[in-house]
Every structure is written in structure tokens, then in C-alpha cells.
CSV table of C-alpha atoms and ligand atoms in Angstrom, one decimal:
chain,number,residue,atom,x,y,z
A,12,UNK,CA,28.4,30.2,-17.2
A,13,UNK,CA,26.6,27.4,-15.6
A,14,UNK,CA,26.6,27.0,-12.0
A,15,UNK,CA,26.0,23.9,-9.4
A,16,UNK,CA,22.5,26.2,-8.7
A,17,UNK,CA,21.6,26.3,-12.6
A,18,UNK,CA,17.6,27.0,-13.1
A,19,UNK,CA,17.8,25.3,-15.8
A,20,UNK,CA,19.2,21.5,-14.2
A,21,UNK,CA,16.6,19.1,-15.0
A,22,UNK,CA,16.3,15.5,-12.9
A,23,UNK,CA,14.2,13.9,-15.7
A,24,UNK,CA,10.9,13.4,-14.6
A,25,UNK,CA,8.9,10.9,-16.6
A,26,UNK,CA,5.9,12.7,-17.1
A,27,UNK,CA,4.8,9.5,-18.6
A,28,UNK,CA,5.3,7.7,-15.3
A,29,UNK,CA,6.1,4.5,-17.7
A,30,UNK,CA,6.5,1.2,-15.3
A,31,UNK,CA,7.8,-0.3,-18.2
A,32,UNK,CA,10.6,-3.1,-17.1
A,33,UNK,CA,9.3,-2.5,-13.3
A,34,UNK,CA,8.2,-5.5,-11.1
A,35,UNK,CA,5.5,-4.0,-8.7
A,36,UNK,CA,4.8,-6.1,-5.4
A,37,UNK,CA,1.1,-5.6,-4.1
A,38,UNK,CA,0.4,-7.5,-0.8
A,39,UNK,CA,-3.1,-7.7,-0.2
A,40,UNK,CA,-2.9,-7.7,-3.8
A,41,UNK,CA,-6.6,-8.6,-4.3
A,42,UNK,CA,-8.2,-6.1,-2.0
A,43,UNK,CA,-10.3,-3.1,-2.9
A,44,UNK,CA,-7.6,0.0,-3.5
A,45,UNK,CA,-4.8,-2.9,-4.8
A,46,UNK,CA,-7.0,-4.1,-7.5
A,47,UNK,CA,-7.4,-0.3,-8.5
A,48,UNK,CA,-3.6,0.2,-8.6
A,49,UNK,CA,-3.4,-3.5,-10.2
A,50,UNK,CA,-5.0,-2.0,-13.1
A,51,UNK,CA,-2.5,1.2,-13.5
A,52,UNK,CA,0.2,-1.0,-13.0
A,53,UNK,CA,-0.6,-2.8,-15.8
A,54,UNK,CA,-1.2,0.2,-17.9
A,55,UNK,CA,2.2,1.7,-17.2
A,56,UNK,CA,3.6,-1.8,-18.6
A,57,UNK,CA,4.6,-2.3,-15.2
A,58,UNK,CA,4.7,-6.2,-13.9
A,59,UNK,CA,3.3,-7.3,-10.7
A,60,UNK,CA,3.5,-9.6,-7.7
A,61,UNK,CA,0.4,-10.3,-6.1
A,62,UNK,CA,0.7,-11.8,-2.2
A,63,UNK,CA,-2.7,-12.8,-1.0
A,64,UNK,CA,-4.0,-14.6,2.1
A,65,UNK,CA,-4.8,-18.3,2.4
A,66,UNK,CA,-8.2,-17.6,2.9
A,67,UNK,CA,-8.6,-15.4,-0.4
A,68,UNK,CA,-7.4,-18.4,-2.5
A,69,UNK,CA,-10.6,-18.9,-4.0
A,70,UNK,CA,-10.4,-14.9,-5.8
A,71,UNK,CA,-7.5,-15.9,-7.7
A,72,UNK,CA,-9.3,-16.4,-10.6
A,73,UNK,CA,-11.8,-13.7,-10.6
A,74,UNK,CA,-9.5,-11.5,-9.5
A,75,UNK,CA,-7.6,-12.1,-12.8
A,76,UNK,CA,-10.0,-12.1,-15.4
A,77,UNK,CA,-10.8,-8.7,-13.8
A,78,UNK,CA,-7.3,-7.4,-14.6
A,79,UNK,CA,-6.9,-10.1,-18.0
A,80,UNK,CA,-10.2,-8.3,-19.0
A,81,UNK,CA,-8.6,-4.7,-19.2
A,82,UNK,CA,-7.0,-5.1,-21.7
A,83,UNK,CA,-7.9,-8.4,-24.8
A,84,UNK,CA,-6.0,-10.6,-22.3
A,85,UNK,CA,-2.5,-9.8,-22.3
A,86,UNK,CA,-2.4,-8.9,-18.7
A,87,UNK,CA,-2.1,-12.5,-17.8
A,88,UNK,CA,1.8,-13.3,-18.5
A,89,UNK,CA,2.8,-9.8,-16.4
A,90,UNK,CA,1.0,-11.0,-13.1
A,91,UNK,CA,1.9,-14.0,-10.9
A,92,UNK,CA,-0.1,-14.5,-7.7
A,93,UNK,CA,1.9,-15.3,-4.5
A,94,UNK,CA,-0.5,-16.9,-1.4
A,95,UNK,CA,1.1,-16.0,1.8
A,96,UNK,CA,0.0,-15.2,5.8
A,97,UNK,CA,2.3,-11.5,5.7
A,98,UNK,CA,1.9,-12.1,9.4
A,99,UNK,CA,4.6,-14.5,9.5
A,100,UNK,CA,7.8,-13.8,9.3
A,101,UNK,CA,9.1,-17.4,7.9
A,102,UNK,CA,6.5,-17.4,4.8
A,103,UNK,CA,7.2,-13.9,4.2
A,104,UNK,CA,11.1,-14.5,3.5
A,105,UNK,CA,10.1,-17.8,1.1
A,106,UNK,CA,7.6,-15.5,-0.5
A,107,UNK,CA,9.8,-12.6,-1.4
A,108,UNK,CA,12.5,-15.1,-2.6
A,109,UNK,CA,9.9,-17.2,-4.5
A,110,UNK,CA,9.0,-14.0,-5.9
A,111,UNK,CA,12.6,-13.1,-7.1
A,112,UNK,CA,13.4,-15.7,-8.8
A,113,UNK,CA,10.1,-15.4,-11.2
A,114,UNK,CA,11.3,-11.5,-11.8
A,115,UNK,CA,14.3,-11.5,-10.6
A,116,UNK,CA,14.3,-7.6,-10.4
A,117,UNK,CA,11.8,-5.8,-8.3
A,118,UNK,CA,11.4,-2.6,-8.3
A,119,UNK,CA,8.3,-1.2,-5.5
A,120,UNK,CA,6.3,-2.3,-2.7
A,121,UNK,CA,3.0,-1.3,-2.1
A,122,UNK,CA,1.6,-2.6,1.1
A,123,UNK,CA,-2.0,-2.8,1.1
A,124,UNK,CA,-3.5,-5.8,3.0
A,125,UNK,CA,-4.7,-4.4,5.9
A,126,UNK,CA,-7.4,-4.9,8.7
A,127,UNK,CA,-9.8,-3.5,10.7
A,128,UNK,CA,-12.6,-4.7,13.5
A,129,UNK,CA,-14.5,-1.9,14.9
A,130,UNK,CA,-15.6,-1.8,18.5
A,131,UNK,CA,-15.5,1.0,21.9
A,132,UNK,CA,-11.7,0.9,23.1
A,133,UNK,CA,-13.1,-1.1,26.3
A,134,UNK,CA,-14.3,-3.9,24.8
A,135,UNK,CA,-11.1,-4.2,22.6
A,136,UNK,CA,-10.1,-7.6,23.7
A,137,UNK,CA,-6.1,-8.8,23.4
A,138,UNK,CA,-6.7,-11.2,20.3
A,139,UNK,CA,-8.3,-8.3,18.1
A,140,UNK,CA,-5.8,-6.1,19.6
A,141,UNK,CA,-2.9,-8.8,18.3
A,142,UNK,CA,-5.1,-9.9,14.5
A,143,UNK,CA,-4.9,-5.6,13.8
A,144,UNK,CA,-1.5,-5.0,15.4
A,145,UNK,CA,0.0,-7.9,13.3
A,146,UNK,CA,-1.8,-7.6,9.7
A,147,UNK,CA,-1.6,-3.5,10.4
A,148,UNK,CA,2.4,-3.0,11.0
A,149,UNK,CA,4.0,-6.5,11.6
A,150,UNK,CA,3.5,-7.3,8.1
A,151,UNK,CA,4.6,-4.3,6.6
A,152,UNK,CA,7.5,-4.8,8.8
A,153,UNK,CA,8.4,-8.0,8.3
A,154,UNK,CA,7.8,-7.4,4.3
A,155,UNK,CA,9.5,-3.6,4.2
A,156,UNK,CA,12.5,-4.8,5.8
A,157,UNK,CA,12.5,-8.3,3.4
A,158,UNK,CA,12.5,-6.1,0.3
A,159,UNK,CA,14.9,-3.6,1.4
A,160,UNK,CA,17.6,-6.3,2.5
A,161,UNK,CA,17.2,-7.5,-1.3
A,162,UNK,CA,17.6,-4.2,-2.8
A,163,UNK,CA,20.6,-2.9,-0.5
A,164,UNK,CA,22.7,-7.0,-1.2
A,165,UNK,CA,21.9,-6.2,-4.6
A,166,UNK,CA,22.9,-2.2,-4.7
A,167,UNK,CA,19.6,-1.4,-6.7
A,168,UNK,CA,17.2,1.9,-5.7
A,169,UNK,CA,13.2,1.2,-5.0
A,170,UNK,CA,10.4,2.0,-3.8
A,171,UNK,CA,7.8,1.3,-0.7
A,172,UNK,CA,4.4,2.6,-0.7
A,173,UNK,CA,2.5,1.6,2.8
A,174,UNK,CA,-1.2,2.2,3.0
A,175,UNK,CA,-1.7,3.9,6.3
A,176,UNK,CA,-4.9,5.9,7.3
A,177,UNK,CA,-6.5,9.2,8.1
A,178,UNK,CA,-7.4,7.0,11.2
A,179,UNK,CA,-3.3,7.4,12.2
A,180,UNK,CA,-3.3,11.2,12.3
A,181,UNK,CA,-6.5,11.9,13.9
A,182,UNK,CA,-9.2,10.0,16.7
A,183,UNK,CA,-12.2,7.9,15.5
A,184,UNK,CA,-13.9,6.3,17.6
A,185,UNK,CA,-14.3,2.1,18.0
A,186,UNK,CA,-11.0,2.5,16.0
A,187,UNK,CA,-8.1,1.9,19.0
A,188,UNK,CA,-6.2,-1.3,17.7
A,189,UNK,CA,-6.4,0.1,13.7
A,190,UNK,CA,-5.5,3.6,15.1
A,191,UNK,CA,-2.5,2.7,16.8
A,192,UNK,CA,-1.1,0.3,14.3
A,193,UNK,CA,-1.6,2.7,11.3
A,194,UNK,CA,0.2,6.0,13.7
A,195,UNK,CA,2.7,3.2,14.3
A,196,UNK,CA,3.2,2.6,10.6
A,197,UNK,CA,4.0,6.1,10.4
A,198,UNK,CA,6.7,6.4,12.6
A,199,UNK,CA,7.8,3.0,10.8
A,200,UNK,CA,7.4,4.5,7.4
A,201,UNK,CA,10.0,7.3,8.9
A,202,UNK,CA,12.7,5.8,10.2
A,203,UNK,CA,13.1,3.5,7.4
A,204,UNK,CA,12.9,6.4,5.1
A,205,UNK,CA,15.6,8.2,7.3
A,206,UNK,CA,18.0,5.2,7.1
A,207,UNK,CA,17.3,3.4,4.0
A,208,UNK,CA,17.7,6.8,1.8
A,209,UNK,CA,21.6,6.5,1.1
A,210,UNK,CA,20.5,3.5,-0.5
A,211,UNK,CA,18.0,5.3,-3.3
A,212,UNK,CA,15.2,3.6,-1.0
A,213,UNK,CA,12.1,5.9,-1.1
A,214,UNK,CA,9.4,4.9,2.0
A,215,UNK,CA,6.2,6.7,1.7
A,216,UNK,CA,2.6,6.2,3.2
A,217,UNK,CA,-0.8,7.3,1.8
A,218,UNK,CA,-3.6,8.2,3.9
A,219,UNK,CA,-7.1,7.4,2.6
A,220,UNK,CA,-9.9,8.5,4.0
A,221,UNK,CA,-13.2,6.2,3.5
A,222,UNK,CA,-12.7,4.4,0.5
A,223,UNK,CA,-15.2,2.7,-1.8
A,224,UNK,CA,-14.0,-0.9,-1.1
A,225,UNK,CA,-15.7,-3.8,1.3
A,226,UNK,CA,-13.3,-2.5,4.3
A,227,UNK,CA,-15.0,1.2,3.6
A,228,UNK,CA,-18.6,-0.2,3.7
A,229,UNK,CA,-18.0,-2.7,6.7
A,230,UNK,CA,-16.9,0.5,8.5
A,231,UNK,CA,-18.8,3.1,7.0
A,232,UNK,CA,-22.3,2.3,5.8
A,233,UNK,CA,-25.4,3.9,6.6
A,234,UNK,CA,-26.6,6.5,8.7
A,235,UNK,CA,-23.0,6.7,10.3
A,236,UNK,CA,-21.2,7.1,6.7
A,237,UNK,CA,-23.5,9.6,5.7
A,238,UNK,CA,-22.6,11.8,9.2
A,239,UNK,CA,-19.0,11.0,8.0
A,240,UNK,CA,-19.3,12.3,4.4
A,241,UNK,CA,-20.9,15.4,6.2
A,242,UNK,CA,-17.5,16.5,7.8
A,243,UNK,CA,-15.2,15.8,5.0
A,244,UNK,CA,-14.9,19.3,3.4
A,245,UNK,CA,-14.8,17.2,-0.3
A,246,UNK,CA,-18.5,15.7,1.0
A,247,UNK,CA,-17.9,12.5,-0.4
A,248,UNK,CA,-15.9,9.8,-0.3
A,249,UNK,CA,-12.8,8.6,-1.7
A,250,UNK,CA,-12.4,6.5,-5.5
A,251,UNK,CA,-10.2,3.7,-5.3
A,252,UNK,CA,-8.4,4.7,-8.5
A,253,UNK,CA,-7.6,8.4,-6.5
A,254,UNK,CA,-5.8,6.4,-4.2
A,255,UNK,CA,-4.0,4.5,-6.8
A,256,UNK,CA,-2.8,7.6,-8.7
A,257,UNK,CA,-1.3,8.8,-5.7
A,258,UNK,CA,0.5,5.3,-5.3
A,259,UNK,CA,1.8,6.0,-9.0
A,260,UNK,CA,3.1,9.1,-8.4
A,261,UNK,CA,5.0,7.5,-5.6
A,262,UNK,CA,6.6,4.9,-7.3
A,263,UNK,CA,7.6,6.6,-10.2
A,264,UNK,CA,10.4,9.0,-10.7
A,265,UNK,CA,8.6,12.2,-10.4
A,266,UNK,CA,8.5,11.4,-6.6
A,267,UNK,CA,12.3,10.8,-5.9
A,268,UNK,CA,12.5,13.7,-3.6
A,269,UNK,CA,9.6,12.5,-1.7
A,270,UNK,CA,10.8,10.2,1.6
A,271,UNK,CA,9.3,9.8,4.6
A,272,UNK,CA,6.1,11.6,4.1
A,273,UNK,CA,2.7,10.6,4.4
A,274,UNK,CA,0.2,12.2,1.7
A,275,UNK,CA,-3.1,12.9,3.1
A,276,UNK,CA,-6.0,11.9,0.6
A,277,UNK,CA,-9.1,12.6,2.6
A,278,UNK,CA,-11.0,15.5,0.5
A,279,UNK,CA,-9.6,17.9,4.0
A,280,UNK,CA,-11.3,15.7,6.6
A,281,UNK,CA,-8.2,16.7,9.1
A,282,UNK,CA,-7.4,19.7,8.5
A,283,UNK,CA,-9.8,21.3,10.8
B,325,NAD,N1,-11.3,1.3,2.6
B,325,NAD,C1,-11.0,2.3,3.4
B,325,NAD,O1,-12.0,3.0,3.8
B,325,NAD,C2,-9.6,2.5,3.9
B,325,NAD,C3,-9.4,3.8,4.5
B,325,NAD,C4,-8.1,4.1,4.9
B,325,NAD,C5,-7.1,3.1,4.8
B,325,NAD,N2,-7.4,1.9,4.2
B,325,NAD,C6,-6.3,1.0,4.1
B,325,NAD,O2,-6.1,0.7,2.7
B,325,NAD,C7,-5.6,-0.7,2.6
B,325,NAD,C8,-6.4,-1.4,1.6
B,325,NAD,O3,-7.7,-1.4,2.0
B,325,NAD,P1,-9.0,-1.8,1.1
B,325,NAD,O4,-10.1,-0.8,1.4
B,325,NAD,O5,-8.6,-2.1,-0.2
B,325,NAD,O6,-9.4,-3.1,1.9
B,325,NAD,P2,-9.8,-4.6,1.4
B,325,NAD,O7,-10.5,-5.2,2.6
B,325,NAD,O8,-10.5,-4.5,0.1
B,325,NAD,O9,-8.4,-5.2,1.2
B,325,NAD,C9,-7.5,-5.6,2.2
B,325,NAD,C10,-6.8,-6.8,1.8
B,325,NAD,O10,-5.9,-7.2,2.9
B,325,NAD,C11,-5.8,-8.6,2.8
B,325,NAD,N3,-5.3,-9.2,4.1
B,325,NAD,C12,-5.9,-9.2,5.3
B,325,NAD,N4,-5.1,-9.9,6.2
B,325,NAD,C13,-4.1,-10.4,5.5
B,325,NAD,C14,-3.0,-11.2,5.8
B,325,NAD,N5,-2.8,-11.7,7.1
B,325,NAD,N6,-2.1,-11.5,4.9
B,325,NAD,C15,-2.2,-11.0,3.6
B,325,NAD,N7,-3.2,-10.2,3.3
B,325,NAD,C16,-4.1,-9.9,4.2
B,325,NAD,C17,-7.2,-9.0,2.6
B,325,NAD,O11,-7.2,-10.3,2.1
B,325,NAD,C18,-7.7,-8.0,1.6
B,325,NAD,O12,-7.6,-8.4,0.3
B,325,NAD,C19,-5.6,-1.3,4.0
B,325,NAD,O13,-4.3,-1.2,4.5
B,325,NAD,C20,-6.6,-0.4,4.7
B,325,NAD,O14,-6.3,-0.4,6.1
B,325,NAD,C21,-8.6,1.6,3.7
């Protein structure tokens, strides 16, 4: 007879991890690891919001003949492009509104606009302390909390994906104001996992190590990359499409028991 504690109980993972009739959200939706995860969207069937910065308005169009190109061109009519500063708070709310009413449903957040300005922790002055602090964890704040409120008033489950760092769990040096705002965006990711979970809310981070975007190489080229590569047990650095697997698997139902964590993708650099 079957019991409550049946083996054979299945939740129904979709091995497929099909996004079809999903609505993604991507802010920094043009950078390096977003454009990556742009394209696997698209290949799930998924649907996807773009919010960019003002100053990024003149990738718009390249940065959609890269994803129309994909695929004969049909990618077009499943992405809309949403220009926003995440930094502040008023334009995020019209954003995510204006963003509703073209899907009307969406389903995930990914958070990946970030930004980082290297320097020793004394010479860290209080405007690069505010720019990092603010792009870092404000926005994810201000746009976690924007999409939750819409999913709880509207009783539907979802997802949130934030883009933290290896930089949050471990030291790095000229990294203070990043540092900080990625371990804060942790503790964030946490406590809106903890109290967002009755509501069929999953909040996750991923924690690259170097990627292969511009914000890897303005951090990482060179003679001090190569010393990097040397200590990450994987001795090399990371794909952007690895990251963007890891973002699928997160926003897809094979994940659902996975809240509050923050997966580690940095070939073992901190485990030692
Ligand atoms: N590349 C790496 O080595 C690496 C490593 C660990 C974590 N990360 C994190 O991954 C995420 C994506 O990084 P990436 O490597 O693709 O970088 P990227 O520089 O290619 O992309 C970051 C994007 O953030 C956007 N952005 C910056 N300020 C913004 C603002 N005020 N409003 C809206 N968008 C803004 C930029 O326009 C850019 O498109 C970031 O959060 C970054 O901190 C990157």
C-alpha cells in the first residue's frame, strides 16, 4: 500500500527544462553572462524582458540581431527591450509595470547588471563606494522586491536568480565596495527566500568566478589573470554559457526545492 513516504512519488521534473509560455526578465539584459542566458531563453521557447541602462541605448540593435541571428529571425517578436537606471527606485516600478502589461505574466528574474571599479580599500572613495553599492544590491532590491509584490497580488509562483560573486564568499583584493555589495546580496538573496517561500517564490544566487565577458577582462587581464587562473583548481576560467546553464536549472522546475542557496561556479577556487 502506498504511503505519504512512497519511493516511487514523482514531483515532475521537466528534464526538458521547456520555458515555453515563460516571460524571463534579464536586467542588465545586454551584458556579457545575460546575453549567454538570452540565447537559452530563447531556445527553451521562453520570452524575455530586457532592462538596460540609458547609456547602453545604442546596443539595442546589435544586441538583437545577435539573439534574431540564432535562430532565421524569429527571436525578434519574443524579446522587448526595457531602458531603465535599476538604481532608481521610481523608474524601476514604471519599468516592471510597463513590462506587465506587454506579457502580462512573468514568470523569473534574473539579475545580472552589475558593476565593479577596482582599486586598494584606502583609496575607495564614497562615490565609488555609493555607484557599486547601488548597481550591486539596491537594484536587485528595489527590482526583487517589485517583482515579488506582483507575483504575491497576483497569487502566482516564480523565480529570482541574482548574480552574486565568488568575490562575496572569499577576500580579493582592490575589491571592497563589489565585495561587500555581492556578501550583502547574499544575505538579501536569504531572507527573501526564507519569507517569500510560502508564496512558491524561489530566490537563488550564482557565484561566477572570472568570466569571459568585458567586466572579466577589465578585472582580470594579463599577467594578474594568468596568476588567477593558476589558483583555480579547474585552471581556467569560466564560459558565459556555464553560467547560464546554471541560471536554467534555477528557473526551471527541476530546481523547486532549491531556495536560498548560492551555487558556487568557480572550477573550486574557494574551497581551499
Ligand atoms: N565577468 C565576471 O568575471 C563576473 C564574475 C562574477 C560575477 N559577475 C557578475 O555577473 C553579472 C554580469 O556580469 P558580466 O560579466 O556579464 O558583466 P557585463 O559588464 O558584461 O554586464 C553587466 C551589465 O550591467 C549593466 N548595468 C550596469 N549599471 C547598470 C544600471 N545602473 N542599470 C542597469 N544596468 C546596469 C551594464 O550595462 C552591463 O550590460 C554582474 O552582476 C557581475 O557582477 C561577473
Amino acid at each position: 500500500m502506498a504511503t505519504k513516504y512512497d519511493d516511487k512519488l514523482r514531483h515532475g521534473v521537466d528534464l526538458s527544462q521547456s520555458l515555453v509560455g515563460k516571460a524571463v526578465i534579464v536586467t542588465g539584459g545586454f551584458g556579457g553572462i545575460a546575453m549567454a542566458t538570452n540565447e537559452i531563453i530563447l531556445q527553451k521557447g521562453g520570452h524575455l524582458a530586457l532592462v538596460y541602462p540609458p547609456f547602453e541605448q545604442e546596443r539595442v540593435h546589435s544586441a538583437l540581431d545577435q539573439l534574431d541571428a540564432q535562430e532565421g529571425g524569429k527571436f525578434s517578436q519574443c524579446v522587448e527591450c526595457f531602458c531603465c537606471d535599476i538604481t532608481i527606485p521610481k523608474d524601476v516600478e514604471e519599468t516592471l509595470q510597463k513590462i506587465l502589461r506587454r506579457f502580462s505574466n512573468v514568470d523569473a528574474l534574473v539579475n545580472s547588471a552589475g558593476y565593479v571599479h577596482l582599486e586598494p580599500a584606502i583609496d575607495v572613495t564614497f562615490e565609488q563606494w555609493q555607484k557599486q553599492i547601488a548597481v550591486n544590491l539596491t537594484a536587485p532590491f528595489l527590482v526583487c522586491t517589485a517583482f515579488a509584490r506582483q507575483l504575491i497580488e497576483n497569487k502566482r509562483a516564480g523565480k529570482i536568480v541574482n548574480i552574486a560573486s565568488q568575490a562575496a564568499s572569499i577576500a580579493i583584493e582592490n575589491h571592497l565596495a563589489y565585495t561587500s555589495a555581492k556578501a550583502g546580496l547574499l544575505g538579501m538573496t536569504k531572507v527573501m527566500a526564507y519569507e517569500w517561500a510560502s508564496h512558491g517564490i524561489n530566490v537563488n544566487t550564482v557565484s561566477p568566478t572570472v568570466v569571459l565577458t568585458p567586466m572579466g577582462e577589465k578585472a582580470w587581464q594579463g599577467e594578474k589573470g594568468e596568476n588567477m587562473k593558476s589558483k583555480i583548481p579547474m585552471g581556467r576560467f569560466a564560459y558565459t554559457d556555464e553560467i547560464a546553464a546554471a541560471i536554467l536549472f534555477l528557473i526551471t522546475n527541476g530546481s523547486d526545492m532549491i531556495n536560498g542557496a548560492d551555487i558556487m561556479i568557480d572550477g573550486g577556487y574557494t574551497i581551499y
